[in-house]
């Protein structure tokens, strides 16, 4: 059958013959279907039956956020499915189980996560998830290390790179929306009225525009590993104890630092949003501390886990053991690791800075800031985040993890409120 988008009315007839669904939730005549997609791109259905619930995600042939004036290939479901399979193998238990994939219908049937909620919504409410940074730090290290030439053969890496290279339409969104549009008056950009005096100097900052293009160059050309490609707090579902990584449709070969930087940026955006959410000045002080603590911890867990994998799983074609440990130079392997981690950190900061900008100046904003209903309270939060992003991107070579959190605290206090 040719591709056709599902609706709650057509879904039972269209998918009711699939054992992947009926075995898990019961017969289609007893299904209830709700379309719950609130993301920028796809349809998402919760299908409930007498035995349970399941998620059906289907790509639309256009960008949902904008409409059919912006066509987008359906094959993003194929890349999402392939990324989910790899993530499940590389960090078991951290992504939802896939029960069925239909390439022609661009749909994935997967586990309904319950009682999970979208991390971003939980952060807006000021809820702490103590294991978040630990789970994501491990996920980043495992998925990125095991998807790279530190783990894979040359053939394995290049074949997989070839497969994901065809996901260029999604990469193109990132290349425009993240790295270029925030820095000029692009058509789809939008911002909080009154922010103009903060935007003009940002766009006039030549060093920043160069830093953003260096980050874009890095994203395009440093095809080091399979990245999730869109690891923001809307791509994570959480409970008090669990974290699930969803929505890897932007997966492509890119730099180690990309997902790391995107995740840190979204924590920092939440940090700068706090004054817009607190009932009295300082009321969210502890939560600010939690968010910055997660930034520090995710990097620490990432480096610890990456180091352990470097020492025990370095079976790929890069940093061959024969050149180091097996030649009696274990210290050389450690020196090489330090340099690799240093490079990842610097790249991550570049991505972090531009992600902070595009979520305030570009097309796709974040609820952390958008949920601050009063523009007079939202504006200073955004101004501080813009300034932090500028310094992070342009000074990425000099900032340590401690500098990053100190800088965030400093800007949160000093920039005009
Ligand atoms: C047009 S898509 C806008 C954004 O939504 C996705 O989640 C990605 O972050 C993309 O940049
Ligand atoms: Mg998404």
Coordinates of C-alpha atoms and ligand atoms in Angstrom, one line a residue:
X1 CA 0.0 0.0 0.0
X2 CA 1.2 3.5 -0.8
X3 CA 2.1 5.7 2.1
X4 CA -0.9 7.3 3.8
X5 CA -0.8 9.2 7.1
X6 CA -2.7 7.5 9.9
X7 CA -5.6 9.1 11.8
X8 CA -7.1 7.8 15.1
X9 CA -10.1 6.6 12.9
X10 CA -8.0 4.7 10.3
X11 CA -5.3 3.3 12.6
X12 CA -7.2 0.2 13.9
X13 CA -8.1 -1.0 10.4
X14 CA -4.7 -0.2 9.0
X15 CA -2.6 -1.8 11.8
X16 CA -5.1 -4.3 13.3
X17 CA -3.6 -7.2 11.5
X18 CA -0.2 -6.9 13.0
X19 CA 0.7 -9.4 15.6
X20 CA 3.3 -7.0 17.0
X21 CA 0.4 -4.9 18.2
X22 CA -2.4 -7.4 18.8
X23 CA -0.1 -9.7 20.9
X24 CA 0.7 -6.8 23.2
X25 CA -2.5 -4.8 23.4
X26 CA -5.3 -7.1 22.3
X27 CA -7.8 -7.0 19.3
X28 CA -8.3 -3.9 17.2
X29 CA -12.0 -3.7 17.8
X30 CA -11.2 -2.8 21.4
X31 CA -8.5 -0.2 20.7
X32 CA -8.7 3.4 21.6
X33 CA -6.4 5.8 19.7
X34 CA -5.2 9.3 20.6
X35 CA -2.9 11.4 18.5
X36 CA -0.6 13.0 21.1
X37 CA 2.3 14.4 18.9
X38 CA 3.4 17.8 20.1
X39 CA 6.8 17.7 18.5
X40 CA 7.9 19.6 15.4
X41 CA 7.8 16.9 12.8
X42 CA 5.7 13.8 13.3
X43 CA 2.4 12.1 14.2
X44 CA 2.5 10.2 17.5
X45 CA -0.4 7.9 18.6
X46 CA -1.0 6.2 21.9
X47 CA -3.0 3.0 21.1
X48 CA -4.7 1.5 24.1
X49 CA -6.2 -2.0 24.2
X50 CA -7.4 -4.4 26.8
X51 CA -3.8 -5.8 27.3
X52 CA -1.8 -2.6 27.3
X53 CA -0.7 0.5 25.5
X54 CA 1.7 1.0 22.6
X55 CA 3.2 4.0 20.7
X56 CA 2.9 4.4 16.9
X57 CA 5.0 7.1 15.5
X58 CA 4.6 8.1 11.8
X59 CA 6.6 10.6 9.8
X60 CA 4.7 13.1 7.8
X61 CA 5.9 14.2 4.3
X62 CA 6.4 17.8 5.7
X63 CA 7.5 19.7 8.8
X64 CA 4.5 19.6 11.1
X65 CA 5.5 22.8 12.9
X66 CA 5.4 24.8 9.6
X67 CA 3.0 22.8 7.4
X68 CA 3.2 21.3 3.9
X69 CA 5.0 24.4 2.5
X70 CA 8.1 22.7 4.0
X71 CA 8.4 19.2 2.5
X72 CA 10.5 16.7 4.4
X73 CA 11.4 13.1 3.3
X74 CA 9.6 10.2 5.0
X75 CA 12.9 8.3 5.1
X76 CA 13.7 9.9 8.5
X77 CA 11.7 7.0 10.0
X78 CA 14.2 4.6 8.5
X79 CA 17.1 6.5 10.1
X80 CA 15.3 6.8 13.4
X81 CA 14.6 3.0 13.4
X82 CA 18.3 2.3 12.5
X83 CA 19.5 4.6 15.2
X84 CA 17.2 3.0 17.8
X85 CA 18.5 -0.4 16.9
X86 CA 22.1 0.7 17.3
X87 CA 21.4 2.6 20.5
X88 CA 19.7 -0.4 22.0
X89 CA 22.7 -2.5 21.3
X90 CA 25.3 0.0 22.5
X91 CA 23.5 1.1 25.7
X92 CA 20.9 -1.6 26.5
X93 CA 17.8 -0.4 28.3
X94 CA 18.2 3.3 27.5
X95 CA 15.9 3.5 24.5
X96 CA 12.4 2.3 23.9
X97 CA 12.0 -1.2 22.5
X98 CA 10.9 -1.3 18.8
X99 CA 8.2 -3.9 18.1
X100 CA 7.6 -3.2 14.4
X101 CA 9.0 -1.0 11.6
X102 CA 7.2 -0.3 8.3
X103 CA 9.5 1.6 5.9
X104 CA 6.8 2.3 3.3
X105 CA 4.4 3.8 5.8
X106 CA 7.4 5.5 7.6
X107 CA 6.1 4.2 11.0
X108 CA 7.6 2.7 14.1
X109 CA 5.7 0.8 16.7
X110 CA 7.4 0.9 20.0
X111 CA 7.1 0.6 23.8
X112 CA 4.7 3.0 25.5
X113 CA 6.9 4.6 28.3
X114 CA 4.9 4.8 31.5
X115 CA 4.9 6.6 33.9
X116 CA 7.6 8.5 32.1
X117 CA 7.2 12.2 31.2
X118 CA 9.1 14.4 28.8
X119 CA 12.1 15.8 30.7
X120 CA 11.6 19.3 29.5
X121 CA 8.1 19.5 31.0
X122 CA 9.4 18.1 34.3
X123 CA 12.2 20.7 34.3
X124 CA 9.7 23.5 33.8
X125 CA 7.9 22.3 36.9
X126 CA 11.2 22.3 38.8
X127 CA 11.4 18.5 39.4
X128 CA 14.8 17.0 40.1
X129 CA 15.8 13.7 38.4
X130 CA 18.9 12.7 40.4
X131 CA 20.1 10.0 38.0
X132 CA 19.7 12.1 34.8
X133 CA 23.3 13.1 34.3
X134 CA 24.6 9.7 35.2
X135 CA 22.3 8.0 32.7
X136 CA 23.0 10.4 29.9
X137 CA 26.7 10.5 30.6
X138 CA 26.9 6.8 30.2
X139 CA 24.6 6.8 27.2
X140 CA 26.7 9.5 25.5
X141 CA 30.0 7.6 26.2
X142 CA 28.6 4.2 25.1
X143 CA 26.7 5.3 22.0
X144 CA 29.4 7.6 20.8
X145 CA 32.4 5.4 21.6
X146 CA 30.8 2.2 20.2
X147 CA 29.6 4.0 17.1
X148 CA 33.1 5.3 16.2
X149 CA 36.3 4.0 14.7
X150 CA 37.5 3.5 18.3
X151 CA 35.2 0.4 18.3
X152 CA 34.4 -0.3 14.6
X153 CA 36.4 -1.6 11.7
X154 CA 37.1 0.7 8.8
X155 CA 34.5 -1.2 6.7
X156 CA 31.9 -1.3 9.4
X157 CA 32.3 2.5 10.0
X158 CA 32.2 3.5 6.4
X159 CA 29.3 1.3 5.5
X160 CA 27.3 2.8 8.4
X161 CA 28.4 6.3 7.5
X162 CA 27.1 5.6 4.0
X163 CA 23.8 4.5 5.3
X164 CA 23.3 7.5 7.5
X165 CA 24.8 10.0 5.0
X166 CA 21.4 9.7 3.2
X167 CA 19.8 11.5 6.2
X168 CA 20.9 14.8 4.7
X169 CA 17.5 16.4 4.8
X170 CA 17.5 16.3 8.6
X171 CA 21.1 17.4 8.7
X172 CA 20.2 20.3 6.5
X173 CA 17.6 21.5 9.1
X174 CA 20.3 21.5 11.7
X175 CA 22.9 23.1 9.4
X176 CA 20.5 26.0 8.8
X177 CA 18.5 26.3 12.0
X178 CA 21.3 25.8 14.4
X179 CA 24.4 27.2 12.8
X180 CA 23.3 30.0 10.4
X181 CA 19.8 31.3 10.9
X182 CA 20.2 32.8 14.4
X183 CA 23.0 35.1 13.1
X184 CA 21.0 36.9 10.4
X185 CA 17.4 37.9 9.8
X186 CA 16.3 34.5 8.4
X187 CA 12.7 34.2 7.3
X188 CA 11.5 31.8 9.9
X189 CA 13.3 33.3 12.9
X190 CA 11.2 34.7 15.7
X191 CA 12.1 36.3 19.1
X192 CA 10.5 37.9 22.1
X193 CA 9.7 41.5 21.3
X194 CA 12.1 43.9 23.1
X195 CA 15.1 41.5 22.7
X196 CA 16.4 43.5 19.7
X197 CA 19.0 45.5 21.7
X198 CA 20.6 42.2 22.7
X199 CA 20.3 40.6 19.2
X200 CA 22.0 43.4 17.2
X201 CA 25.4 43.2 19.0
X202 CA 25.3 39.4 18.9
X203 CA 24.9 39.4 15.1
X204 CA 27.5 42.2 14.8
X205 CA 30.0 40.0 16.7
X206 CA 32.3 38.8 14.0
X207 CA 34.1 36.4 16.3
X208 CA 30.8 34.8 17.1
X209 CA 29.8 34.4 13.5
X210 CA 33.1 32.7 12.8
X211 CA 32.7 30.5 15.9
X212 CA 29.3 29.4 14.6
X213 CA 30.6 28.6 11.2
X214 CA 33.5 26.7 12.7
X215 CA 31.0 24.7 14.7
X216 CA 29.0 24.1 11.5
X217 CA 32.2 23.0 9.7
X218 CA 32.9 20.6 12.6
X219 CA 29.3 19.2 12.4
X220 CA 29.6 18.7 8.6
X221 CA 33.0 17.3 8.3
X222 CA 34.0 15.6 11.6
X223 CA 32.2 12.4 10.9
X224 CA 33.6 10.7 14.0
X225 CA 30.6 8.7 15.2
X226 CA 26.9 8.1 15.0
X227 CA 25.3 11.0 16.9
X228 CA 21.7 11.1 18.1
X229 CA 21.5 14.5 16.4
X230 CA 18.8 16.1 18.5
X231 CA 19.6 15.4 22.1
X232 CA 17.6 18.1 23.9
X233 CA 15.4 17.7 26.9
X234 CA 12.4 17.1 24.7
X235 CA 14.1 13.9 23.4
X236 CA 14.3 12.4 26.9
X237 CA 11.6 10.8 28.9
X238 CA 12.1 10.3 32.6
X239 CA 10.7 9.0 35.9
X240 CA 12.3 9.4 39.3
X241 CA 14.6 6.5 38.5
X242 CA 14.7 6.0 34.8
X243 CA 15.8 7.9 31.7
X244 CA 14.9 7.0 28.1
X245 CA 16.4 8.5 25.0
X246 CA 13.9 8.9 22.2
X247 CA 13.5 10.5 18.8
X248 CA 16.9 9.9 17.1
X249 CA 15.5 10.8 13.6
X250 CA 18.3 13.3 13.2
X251 CA 21.0 10.6 13.5
X252 CA 24.0 11.0 11.3
X253 CA 27.7 10.6 11.5
X254 CA 29.1 13.7 13.2
X255 CA 31.4 14.9 15.9
X256 CA 31.7 13.3 19.4
X257 CA 30.9 16.6 21.0
X258 CA 27.6 17.3 19.2
X259 CA 25.2 15.4 21.5
X260 CA 27.2 16.4 24.5
X261 CA 27.0 20.1 23.7
X262 CA 23.3 20.0 22.8
X263 CA 22.4 18.3 26.1
X264 CA 24.5 20.8 28.1
X265 CA 22.9 23.7 26.2
X266 CA 19.4 22.6 27.1
X267 CA 20.3 22.3 30.8
X268 CA 21.8 25.8 30.7
X269 CA 18.7 27.2 28.9
X270 CA 16.6 25.7 31.8
X271 CA 19.1 27.3 34.3
X272 CA 18.6 30.8 32.7
X273 CA 14.9 30.3 32.7
X274 CA 14.6 29.9 36.4
X275 CA 14.0 33.5 37.4
X276 CA 11.0 33.4 35.1
X277 CA 9.5 30.5 37.0
X278 CA 10.1 31.4 40.6
X279 CA 7.4 32.9 42.8
X280 CA 9.9 35.0 44.7
X281 CA 13.5 36.0 43.8
X282 CA 15.8 33.0 44.7
X283 CA 12.9 30.6 45.2
X284 CA 14.4 28.3 42.6
X285 CA 17.9 28.6 43.9
X286 CA 18.3 25.0 44.8
X287 CA 16.9 24.0 41.4
X288 CA 19.5 26.3 39.7
X289 CA 22.2 24.3 41.7
X290 CA 20.7 21.0 40.6
X291 CA 20.8 22.0 36.9
X292 CA 24.4 23.2 37.0
X293 CA 25.3 20.1 39.0
X294 CA 23.8 18.0 36.1
X295 CA 26.0 19.9 33.6
X296 CA 29.1 19.1 35.7
X297 CA 28.1 15.5 36.3
X298 CA 27.2 14.6 32.8
X299 CA 30.7 15.6 31.6
X300 CA 32.3 13.8 34.5
X301 CA 30.3 10.6 33.9
X302 CA 30.9 10.9 30.2
X303 CA 34.7 11.1 30.6
X304 CA 34.9 8.4 33.2
X305 CA 32.8 6.0 31.0
X306 CA 34.7 7.0 27.8
X307 CA 38.0 6.3 29.6
X308 CA 36.9 2.9 30.8
X309 CA 35.8 2.0 27.2
X310 CA 39.1 3.4 25.9
X311 CA 40.9 1.0 28.2
X312 CA 38.8 -2.1 27.7
X313 CA 37.0 -1.9 24.3
X314 CA 39.4 -0.1 22.0
X315 CA 39.1 -2.7 19.2
X316 CA 38.5 -0.3 16.3
X317 CA 40.9 1.1 13.8
X318 CA 41.7 4.3 15.7
X319 CA 44.5 4.5 18.3
X320 CA 45.5 0.9 17.6
X321 CA 46.6 -0.9 20.8
X322 CA 49.7 -2.2 19.0
X323 CA 51.0 1.4 18.9
X324 CA 50.5 2.0 22.6
X325 CA 49.7 -0.6 25.2
X326 CA 51.2 -3.5 23.2
X327 CA 54.3 -1.5 22.5
X328 CA 54.8 -0.9 26.3
X329 CA 53.4 2.6 26.0
X330 CA 50.3 2.7 28.2
X331 CA 51.1 6.3 29.1
X332 CA 50.9 7.2 25.4
X333 CA 47.4 5.7 25.3
X334 CA 46.4 7.9 28.3
X335 CA 48.0 11.0 26.7
X336 CA 46.1 10.3 23.5
X337 CA 42.9 9.9 25.4
X338 CA 43.4 13.2 27.2
X339 CA 43.8 14.9 23.9
X340 CA 40.7 13.2 22.4
X341 CA 38.6 14.2 25.4
X342 CA 39.9 17.7 25.3
X343 CA 38.9 18.0 21.6
X344 CA 35.4 16.7 22.4
X345 CA 35.0 19.2 25.2
X346 CA 36.0 22.2 23.0
X347 CA 33.7 21.0 20.2
X348 CA 30.9 20.4 22.7
X349 CA 31.1 24.0 23.9
X350 CA 30.9 25.3 20.4
X351 CA 27.7 23.4 19.8
X352 CA 26.4 24.4 23.3
X353 CA 26.7 28.1 22.6
X354 CA 25.0 28.0 19.2
X355 CA 22.2 25.8 20.5
X356 CA 21.5 28.3 23.2
X357 CA 21.2 31.0 20.6
X358 CA 19.0 29.2 18.2
X359 CA 16.4 28.3 20.8
X360 CA 15.9 32.0 21.5
X361 CA 16.4 33.5 18.1
X362 CA 15.5 30.8 15.6
X363 CA 12.4 28.9 14.5
X364 CA 12.3 26.2 17.2
X365 CA 12.1 27.6 20.8
X366 CA 12.1 25.7 24.1
X367 CA 9.2 25.5 26.6
X368 CA 11.6 26.3 29.4
X369 CA 11.5 29.9 28.2
X370 CA 8.2 29.9 26.2
X371 CA 6.3 28.9 29.4
X372 CA 7.3 32.2 31.0
X373 CA 4.1 33.9 30.0
X374 CA 5.1 37.5 30.8
X375 CA 7.5 38.7 28.2
X376 CA 8.9 41.2 30.7
X377 CA 10.1 38.3 32.8
X378 CA 11.2 36.1 29.9
X379 CA 13.3 38.8 28.2
X380 CA 16.0 39.1 30.8
X381 CA 16.3 35.3 31.0
X382 CA 16.8 35.2 27.3
X383 CA 19.3 38.1 27.3
X384 CA 21.4 36.2 29.9
X385 CA 21.3 33.0 27.9
X386 CA 22.3 34.8 24.7
X387 CA 25.3 36.3 26.5
X388 CA 26.3 33.0 28.0
X389 CA 26.0 31.3 24.6
X390 CA 28.2 34.0 23.0
X391 CA 31.0 33.6 25.6
X392 CA 30.8 29.8 25.5
X393 CA 31.1 29.6 21.7
X394 CA 33.8 32.2 21.3
X395 CA 35.9 31.2 24.3
X396 CA 35.4 27.4 24.0
X397 CA 39.2 26.8 23.8
X398 CA 39.8 28.4 27.2
X399 CA 36.8 27.3 29.3
X400 CA 37.1 24.4 31.8
X401 CA 34.0 22.6 33.1
X402 CA 34.4 24.6 36.3
X403 CA 34.6 27.8 34.2
X404 CA 31.4 26.9 32.4
X405 CA 29.3 26.7 35.5
X406 CA 31.0 29.7 37.2
X407 CA 30.2 31.7 34.0
X408 CA 26.6 30.7 34.1
X409 CA 26.2 31.7 37.7
X410 CA 28.0 35.0 37.1
X411 CA 25.9 36.0 34.1
X412 CA 22.7 35.0 35.9
X413 CA 23.6 37.5 38.7
X414 CA 25.2 40.3 36.7
X415 CA 23.4 41.0 33.4
X416 CA 20.7 43.6 33.8
X417 CA 17.5 42.2 35.2
Ligands
LIG1 C1 11.9 22.2 11.7 S1 12.3 21.1 12.9 C2 12.9 22.2 14.2 C3 13.6 21.5 15.3 O1 12.8 20.4 15.8 C4 13.6 19.3 16.0 O2 13.4 18.7 17.3 C5 15.0 19.7 15.9 O3 15.6 20.2 17.1 C6 14.9 20.8 14.9 O4 16.0 21.7 14.8
LIG2 MG1 12.3 15.2 17.9

